[in-house]
Amino acid sequence: MTASKDAVQAPLLRVENLGVLLQNEGRVVRVVDAVSFRLKQGETLGIVGESGCGKTLLCRSLLGLLPGCAAVAPDAKAFFDGKDLFRLSESSLNKVRAAGIAMIFQDPLSSLNPVMTIGRQICEPLVHHLGMTARKARSRAVELLHSVGVSGAEQRVDHYPHQMSGGMRQRVAIAIALSCGPKLLIADEPTTALDVTVQAAILDLLMRVQAGSKTGMILVTHDLRVAATRTHEVAVMYAGRIVERISAGALFTHMRVPYTRALVDAIPKMDRPPHAPLHAIEGRPPGPAGAIYGCAFAPRCDRAIEKCRARTPPMRSDRSGRHWYACWNPIQEPAP
Amino acid sequence: MTEPAPVLEIRSLEVIYEAGRRRRIQAVSDASFEMIQGETLGLVGESGCGKSSIARAVMQLPPPTSGRVMFFGEDLTRVDRLRLRQLRPRLQMIFQDSVAALNPRRKVGETIAMPLRVAGKVPKEKRNKRAREMMSAVGLDPALFGHRPFQLSGGQCQRVQFARALMTEPGLLICDEPVSSLDVSIQAQILNLLERVRIRHGLTILFISHDMAVVKNVCDRVAVMYLGKLCETAPTEALYRQPAHPYTAVLINAIPMPGAPLSRPEMRAAAADLPSSIDPPSGCRFHTRCPVARARCAEIEPSLETVGPCRQAACHYPLCNG
Amino acid sequence: MNPPSEIPPAAGRKSFSEALGESFWLSAIWLVCVIFFAVTADLWPLAEYDHMNWESPAAPPGTEIHAEIPGGGRPVEMKKVSLLGTDTMGRDILARLIFGARTSLAIGLVTPCIGMVIGGLLGMMAGFYRGRTEAVIVAVMDVILAFPGLVFLLAITFILGPGLDHIILALGLLTIPAFTRVARANTLRCARLEFVQSARMLGQSDIGILVQEILPNVIWPMIVYALLVVSYMIVAEGALSFLGLGVPAPTPSWGAMIAEGKEVLDKAPHVSLIPAMVMFLTVLSFNIMGDCLRRAVHPKEEQL
C-alpha cells in the first residue's frame, strides 16, 4: 500500500466546508460543521470518532441520503469527478449513486431486502444501470460473489439473506456495492456488528478490492486500531468537526490534538499487565443540541488554556502540509 | 500451598436449547472450571459460542440441562426454590444492554435501593441514603437520584447497574459484555470503575467478552470457548505470550495492532464462517477453520489436557507445550 | 444560517403536560363539564326527565312549555323556557341529556374497567408464566372472541333481565379478550428484558416481579387502550338502543334519545341531532385524549 505515484492528479473527492443542519424540536442545530478533506483515487480515508460525533451523517450527506429532518448547509461543496454533489439534480445524483459512489452499511441485515434472493439483489443494478441481460447479469453476480469470498457462489445466488451468517451477508453487501464498478466506496462501520475474526477477513477483503480496482474509500469506524492499520489517512472527528487529519502510520505516535491522544490512551493495550488502570477521558461528548463556545473538547481537555474556551480553533497544518490539526495548544512531543 | 475453597465450581455443565421440530442446539457441552476468591476469570469467544449460556446457567436463568454449579459448596441445581431465592442476591450480573437492564418506569435511585427493599427490614430513609452513597461510590452524581433511565447516557446506565449489583455485597459478579456497546472513552471509564470496585469489595468476577484486548487488561485467567466447548484455560500473561490452542492464536491475531505489521497470515481462521452449533463438526470442532489442522483432528475429539503450569488446552497439536 | 456559537443552549426536556398538547386539554375540559353535570344533575333546576308533556311534542329549542320542577316534597308545575326543546313525547331534552350522560358514562367508564382488571390480570399471567397457563388463557379468549357479541347480549338480557347493570356486565365481559391481548403482548416484551432477570437475581418473588417490575410497564398501554374502548362502548350503547336492547325506558340514555328522534328526523331534526352531537363530541374527546396520551407516553417506550 504505497501512496499514489501520481501526486499531482486531481483528487477523486474534494469536500469543502461541509455542514449538516438538523432540525431538533423546532431549533436548527449544526451537527456537522466546517468539514473539509480530499481523497485521492486508490486511497483510503478513515473517519474515526465516538458515537454521535456526526460521522454517519457526514457520509450520508455525500450521497444525499440524509433523513428528512436534516439538510446540507447551503455553502457546502463536495466535488466528485468534477461535479458538485450538492448541486446535482435528483436524476444525475441517482446516476452518481448507481455507478460512481457505493455505500456499505453497518447492519447488512437491514440493508439487504429480506424477501429477495441475493442473486436478484446483485443483478438488479447490473440490469438497471449497466443494461446487462438477465443471464449475463447472473453470471456476473456469481463472479462477484466469488470475488468477495463467498464459497459455493453458484448455489448461494439463490439463497435469501436470512439463510446466511452476518459475515456472509456483509460480503454480499460488498458485492452489491461493487457491482457497478464504483470509483468511491463509503463503508460506514462495516465490521462493527461482526466478530473479530470475521472483522479481520472483511477488512482484508475491502483492502484487496480497493487496491485492485484503484477505488477511493472512506472507512468510517469507531475503532482507532482499525483506522490506523487499514487506511492511508485518518480524520478524527469530535462534536461534528474534524479536529485532526493525520497519516495513519503516525496516528498512534505523532498526534497533535489532545482528543486524539486521549482516544489512543483509552484503548486497552496488549503490552500491559492485567488490572493496570486505563487513561479514561472524564465527562462525555456534548449532545447535538449543546451550545459550543470555543473548542468543543475544552471542558474535558487537560491541556485547555484560556483561549480554548473563547474561540474555536481553526484547522492548520504543520510544515509538511500533510498533517492538519485544530488546536490552540497542540502536543509537541511524540507519544511514548 | 493450600488451595482456597473455590467460589464457583462448574462440573460437566451442559446447556441444550430446543429449537422446535426436534432440532436441538447444544449451546454448552461438558464445560468445567472453577474460580477462587478474588479472581477475575475472562470467558472469551465469538458470538454464539455459549459464553452467555454459561453465565445464565450459573444464575439458574434458566438452569442448565445437566451438570453441577457449586457456589460456595452448594449445588445451585439441587437446592430448593426458597434457598435459591436466598442465594441469588449473592450472585449478581451486569448486562451488556444497560438500558434494557433497568426498569424504564423506575427512578434510578429506587432501582439502586431495590436490593434492600427486596431483602426487607430496611426503612425507606436508610435505603435511600445507602443508594445515594453507592451512587457517589460508582461515580454517579447523587442529583440523578430522581432521573429515569432514558434520561441517562449508556455509560451512566452501566454505572447504575454496578451500583445495584454492589448493594447486595455479591460473592460473584458476572459481567456479560459490560463495555461492548460503549465508546472507547466511556469504556475506559467503566473498566476503571470495575477495577476500583473489585479492589474495594474484594470481588470475584466472571468477565465475559469478545474483545481480547479488554480481557487482557481485566482478567487474571482466561477461558477460551469455541462452539460450546472450552478449548483453552490459562493465566492471562501466559496465554497472550504464547497461546496453546490455534483458536486462541487466531483470536489474538485478529486484534488490529497499530505500529505492528498486519497480522501473520498463517494464523488466520481458514473459513470466515462459524459452523452451526445444531450440527457441530466431527472431531475437534475447530478443525474446519483451523490453520494447522491435520487428519486426526477431524476424527478424534481432543480433551482438555494440561499443557503447562495452571493451563490446559483441548488440542491434539498444541502450539506450545510445557 | 446560524454559526454554531449562536445556537441557544439546549432547552430542558418538554414537560409531560406540554407534550400532551392543546387538543388534549380542550377534550379534557369538555369531558370534565359532561362529568360535572352528570354527577350534579339532581342539584340543577331541571325539568323532570320523564315528565311527558303532550301539548308540545318535539318542540324546537327555546319554546316555552309547562314543566314539572322537582322541589322539596312534591313537584311544582310551572311555565318554563325549554332551552333545547322537547322530544317526541314532550320531555325536556336538556334534562334528558344530562341524566342520560349518567347512563352513557356509566357504560363507557365502567365496562373498560371490568375488561382492564380481568383482562390485564389474565394477560400478564399468560405473558409471564407462558406454557400451559398461556395456552389455556389464549384458548378461552379465542372462544369468547369467536362467540357473536349480540347473541351473548341477548342471552344475558334474557337470563338476567334488562337493566343497566346487566348491560355493563355483558359489555365488560366482551372487552376482556382485547385487554388480555394488550397486556400479554406488553408483558412478553418486558419479560424478555434484562431488568426482569436482575430483579430475580435480587431474590424477588414471581408476584413481586409481576407487581413491581412488569405492571408499571403494562399499565400505561392499557390505559391508552381503555380510553379507546370508552368511546367504543358509548357508541355501542347507542347501537344497542336502536336494536331495543338498551337501557329500559324511561331511564334516558343518549343512544335511546337518538333512536327516538329517528321518526321525526324530517320535521324536528334537533330531537336526534342534539344528543348525537353531544355523543360525537364526547367520543371524539376520549379518542383525542387516548391519542395524545399514547404519543406522550410512547417516546419513552421507544428508548427501551
mmCIF file of N, CA, C and O in Angstrom, chain B residues 16-59:
data_model
loop_
_atom_site.group_PDB
_atom_site.id
_atom_site.type_symbol
_atom_site.label_atom_id
_atom_site.label_comp_id
_atom_site.label_asym_id
_atom_site.label_seq_id
_atom_site.Cartn_x
_atom_site.Cartn_y
_atom_site.Cartn_z
ATOM 1 N N ILE B 16 -28.701 -27.245 26.660
ATOM 2 C CA ILE B 16 -29.267 -27.594 25.361
ATOM 3 C C ILE B 16 -30.565 -26.815 25.181
ATOM 4 O O ILE B 16 -31.415 -26.801 26.072
ATOM 5 N N TYR B 17 -30.699 -26.119 24.072
ATOM 6 C CA TYR B 17 -31.946 -25.423 23.773
ATOM 7 C C TYR B 17 -32.736 -26.222 22.745
ATOM 8 O O TYR B 17 -32.162 -26.763 21.801
ATOM 9 N N GLU B 18 -34.044 -26.280 22.941
ATOM 10 C CA GLU B 18 -34.896 -26.893 21.922
ATOM 11 C C GLU B 18 -35.238 -25.816 20.914
ATOM 12 O O GLU B 18 -35.717 -24.741 21.280
ATOM 13 N N ALA B 19 -34.987 -26.072 19.645
ATOM 14 C CA ALA B 19 -35.283 -25.065 18.635
ATOM 15 C C ALA B 19 -36.393 -25.548 17.716
ATOM 16 O O ALA B 19 -36.366 -25.346 16.510
ATOM 17 N N GLY B 20 -37.359 -26.244 18.287
ATOM 18 C CA GLY B 20 -38.507 -26.682 17.510
ATOM 19 C C GLY B 20 -38.173 -27.835 16.578
ATOM 20 O O GLY B 20 -37.037 -28.031 16.165
ATOM 21 N N ARG B 21 -39.145 -28.591 16.217
ATOM 22 C CA ARG B 21 -39.052 -29.721 15.287
ATOM 23 C C ARG B 21 -37.823 -30.607 15.527
ATOM 24 O O ARG B 21 -37.019 -30.868 14.649
ATOM 25 N N ARG B 22 -37.652 -30.965 16.786
ATOM 26 C CA ARG B 22 -36.593 -31.887 17.192
ATOM 27 C C ARG B 22 -35.193 -31.398 16.842
ATOM 28 O O ARG B 22 -34.243 -32.162 16.747
ATOM 29 N N ARG B 23 -35.079 -30.073 16.585
ATOM 30 C CA ARG B 23 -33.736 -29.536 16.385
ATOM 31 C C ARG B 23 -33.232 -29.064 17.735
ATOM 32 O O ARG B 23 -33.896 -28.304 18.409
ATOM 33 N N ARG B 24 -32.081 -29.567 18.137
ATOM 34 C CA ARG B 24 -31.565 -29.182 19.442
ATOM 35 C C ARG B 24 -30.251 -28.450 19.259
ATOM 36 O O ARG B 24 -29.375 -28.899 18.532
ATOM 37 N N ILE B 25 -30.130 -27.324 19.927
ATOM 38 C CA ILE B 25 -28.903 -26.554 19.867
ATOM 39 C C ILE B 25 -28.126 -26.812 21.139
ATOM 40 O O ILE B 25 -28.611 -26.533 22.232
ATOM 41 N N GLN B 26 -26.946 -27.375 20.974
ATOM 42 C CA GLN B 26 -26.121 -27.617 22.141
ATOM 43 C C GLN B 26 -25.273 -26.371 22.382
ATOM 44 O O GLN B 26 -24.243 -26.168 21.754
ATOM 45 N N ALA B 27 -25.750 -25.489 23.260
ATOM 46 C CA ALA B 27 -25.083 -24.210 23.470
ATOM 47 C C ALA B 27 -23.796 -24.370 24.272
ATOM 48 O O ALA B 27 -22.811 -23.699 24.004
ATOM 49 N N VAL B 28 -23.831 -25.276 25.262
ATOM 50 C CA VAL B 28 -22.640 -25.539 26.073
ATOM 51 C C VAL B 28 -22.540 -27.041 26.251
ATOM 52 O O VAL B 28 -23.534 -27.687 26.560
ATOM 53 N N SER B 29 -21.350 -27.604 26.013
ATOM 54 C CA SER B 29 -21.236 -29.028 26.281
ATOM 55 C C SER B 29 -19.990 -29.293 27.110
ATOM 56 O O SER B 29 -18.898 -28.836 26.791
ATOM 57 N N ASP B 30 -20.217 -30.022 28.194
ATOM 58 C CA ASP B 30 -19.146 -30.515 29.056
ATOM 59 C C ASP B 30 -18.150 -29.427 29.461
ATOM 60 O O ASP B 30 -16.954 -29.569 29.249
ATOM 61 N N ALA B 31 -18.661 -28.363 30.054
ATOM 62 C CA ALA B 31 -17.766 -27.300 30.490
ATOM 63 C C ALA B 31 -17.499 -27.451 31.977
ATOM 64 O O ALA B 31 -18.417 -27.656 32.758
ATOM 65 N N SER B 32 -16.227 -27.399 32.353
ATOM 66 C CA SER B 32 -15.856 -27.465 33.765
ATOM 67 C C SER B 32 -14.775 -26.430 34.032
ATOM 68 O O SER B 32 -13.812 -26.329 33.279
ATOM 69 N N PHE B 33 -14.972 -25.649 35.076
ATOM 70 C CA PHE B 33 -13.889 -24.776 35.548
ATOM 71 C C PHE B 33 -14.217 -24.338 36.957
ATOM 72 O O PHE B 33 -15.325 -24.573 37.448
ATOM 73 N N GLU B 34 -13.251 -23.739 37.628
ATOM 74 C CA GLU B 34 -13.550 -23.214 38.949
ATOM 75 C C GLU B 34 -12.920 -21.848 39.110
ATOM 76 O O GLU B 34 -12.011 -21.473 38.382
ATOM 77 N N MET B 35 -13.481 -21.103 40.052
ATOM 78 C CA MET B 35 -12.967 -19.760 40.312
ATOM 79 C C MET B 35 -12.705 -19.626 41.794
ATOM 80 O O MET B 35 -13.534 -19.991 42.612
ATOM 81 N N ILE B 36 -11.523 -19.074 42.141
ATOM 82 C CA ILE B 36 -11.203 -18.893 43.561
ATOM 83 C C ILE B 36 -11.499 -17.458 43.967
ATOM 84 O O ILE B 36 -11.663 -16.579 43.119
ATOM 85 N N GLN B 37 -11.558 -17.259 45.298
ATOM 86 C CA GLN B 37 -11.900 -15.956 45.860
ATOM 87 C C GLN B 37 -10.981 -14.857 45.310
ATOM 88 O O GLN B 37 -9.767 -15.003 45.284
ATOM 89 N N GLY B 38 -11.561 -13.764 44.847
ATOM 90 C CA GLY B 38 -10.788 -12.604 44.405
ATOM 91 C C GLY B 38 -10.249 -12.696 42.994
ATOM 92 O O GLY B 38 -9.533 -11.812 42.541
ATOM 93 N N GLU B 39 -10.612 -13.765 42.292
ATOM 94 C CA GLU B 39 -10.058 -13.959 40.958
ATOM 95 C C GLU B 39 -10.976 -13.340 39.895
ATOM 96 O O GLU B 39 -12.185 -13.287 40.069
ATOM 97 N N THR B 40 -10.393 -12.864 38.819
ATOM 98 C CA THR B 40 -11.182 -12.432 37.671
ATOM 99 C C THR B 40 -10.914 -13.394 36.525
ATOM 100 O O THR B 40 -9.776 -13.506 36.066
ATOM 101 N N LEU B 41 -11.960 -14.102 36.126
ATOM 102 C CA LEU B 41 -11.805 -15.066 35.040
ATOM 103 C C LEU B 41 -12.463 -14.500 33.788
ATOM 104 O O LEU B 41 -13.618 -14.075 33.818
ATOM 105 N N GLY B 42 -11.728 -14.465 32.711
ATOM 106 C CA GLY B 42 -12.285 -13.990 31.446
ATOM 107 C C GLY B 42 -12.821 -15.157 30.653
ATOM 108 O O GLY B 42 -12.203 -16.217 30.593
ATOM 109 N N LEU B 43 -14.013 -14.981 30.053
ATOM 110 C CA LEU B 43 -14.587 -16.029 29.220
ATOM 111 C C LEU B 43 -14.712 -15.411 27.838
ATOM 112 O O LEU B 43 -15.479 -14.466 27.653
ATOM 113 N N VAL B 44 -13.915 -15.879 26.872
ATOM 114 C CA VAL B 44 -13.930 -15.232 25.557
ATOM 115 C C VAL B 44 -14.311 -16.213 24.453
ATOM 116 O O VAL B 44 -14.199 -17.427 24.609
ATOM 117 N N GLY B 45 -14.733 -15.668 23.352
ATOM 118 C CA GLY B 45 -15.096 -16.457 22.184
ATOM 119 C C GLY B 45 -15.987 -15.623 21.299
ATOM 120 O O GLY B 45 -16.434 -14.539 21.684
ATOM 121 N N GLU B 46 -16.253 -16.154 20.090
ATOM 122 C CA GLU B 46 -17.090 -15.404 19.162
ATOM 123 C C GLU B 46 -18.555 -15.483 19.589
ATOM 124 O O GLU B 46 -18.918 -16.302 20.427
ATOM 125 N N SER B 47 -19.387 -14.650 18.978
ATOM 126 C CA SER B 47 -20.794 -14.670 19.361
ATOM 127 C C SER B 47 -21.392 -16.033 19.025
ATOM 128 O O SER B 47 -21.061 -16.638 18.006
ATOM 129 N N GLY B 48 -22.233 -16.532 19.905
ATOM 130 C CA GLY B 48 -22.838 -17.834 19.695
ATOM 131 C C GLY B 48 -21.982 -18.988 20.167
ATOM 132 O O GLY B 48 -22.297 -20.144 19.901
ATOM 133 N N CYS B 49 -20.902 -18.706 20.895
ATOM 134 C CA CYS B 49 -20.041 -19.807 21.325
ATOM 135 C C CYS B 49 -20.503 -20.373 22.661
ATOM 136 O O CYS B 49 -19.951 -21.343 23.145
ATOM 137 N N GLY B 50 -21.489 -19.736 23.295
ATOM 138 C CA GLY B 50 -22.000 -20.288 24.548
ATOM 139 C C GLY B 50 -21.535 -19.566 25.797
ATOM 140 O O GLY B 50 -21.812 -20.012 26.903
ATOM 141 N N LYS B 51 -20.848 -18.424 25.641
ATOM 142 C CA LYS B 51 -20.380 -17.679 26.817
ATOM 143 C C LYS B 51 -21.551 -17.255 27.691
ATOM 144 O O LYS B 51 -21.569 -17.485 28.892
ATOM 145 N N SER B 52 -22.544 -16.609 27.044
ATOM 146 C CA SER B 52 -23.672 -16.106 27.825
ATOM 147 C C SER B 52 -24.505 -17.244 28.386
ATOM 148 O O SER B 52 -25.083 -17.120 29.466
ATOM 149 N N SER B 53 -24.569 -18.372 27.655
ATOM 150 C CA SER B 53 -25.324 -19.514 28.155
ATOM 151 C C SER B 53 -24.732 -20.020 29.454
ATOM 152 O O SER B 53 -25.457 -20.421 30.363
ATOM 153 N N ILE B 54 -23.410 -20.001 29.563
ATOM 154 C CA ILE B 54 -22.770 -20.423 30.813
ATOM 155 C C ILE B 54 -23.179 -19.478 31.930
ATOM 156 O O ILE B 54 -23.580 -19.908 33.016
ATOM 157 N N ALA B 55 -23.134 -18.162 31.642
ATOM 158 C CA ALA B 55 -23.488 -17.177 32.665
ATOM 159 C C ALA B 55 -24.905 -17.421 33.155
ATOM 160 O O ALA B 55 -25.175 -17.417 34.353
ATOM 161 N N ARG B 56 -25.815 -17.627 32.204
ATOM 162 C CA ARG B 56 -27.209 -17.819 32.586
ATOM 163 C C ARG B 56 -27.399 -19.135 33.342
ATOM 164 O O ARG B 56 -28.210 -19.217 34.268
ATOM 165 N N ALA B 57 -26.645 -20.160 32.953
ATOM 166 C CA ALA B 57 -26.759 -21.441 33.649
ATOM 167 C C ALA B 57 -26.267 -21.301 35.085
ATOM 168 O O ALA B 57 -26.821 -21.908 36.002
ATOM 169 N N VAL B 58 -25.236 -20.488 35.303
ATOM 170 C CA VAL B 58 -24.731 -20.273 36.662
ATOM 171 C C VAL B 58 -25.821 -19.620 37.502
ATOM 172 O O VAL B 58 -26.049 -19.994 38.648
ATOM 173 N N MET B 59 -26.521 -18.656 36.911
ATOM 174 C CA MET B 59 -27.565 -17.959 37.666
ATOM 175 C C MET B 59 -28.865 -18.749 37.750
ATOM 176 O O MET B 59 -29.829 -18.293 38.345
#
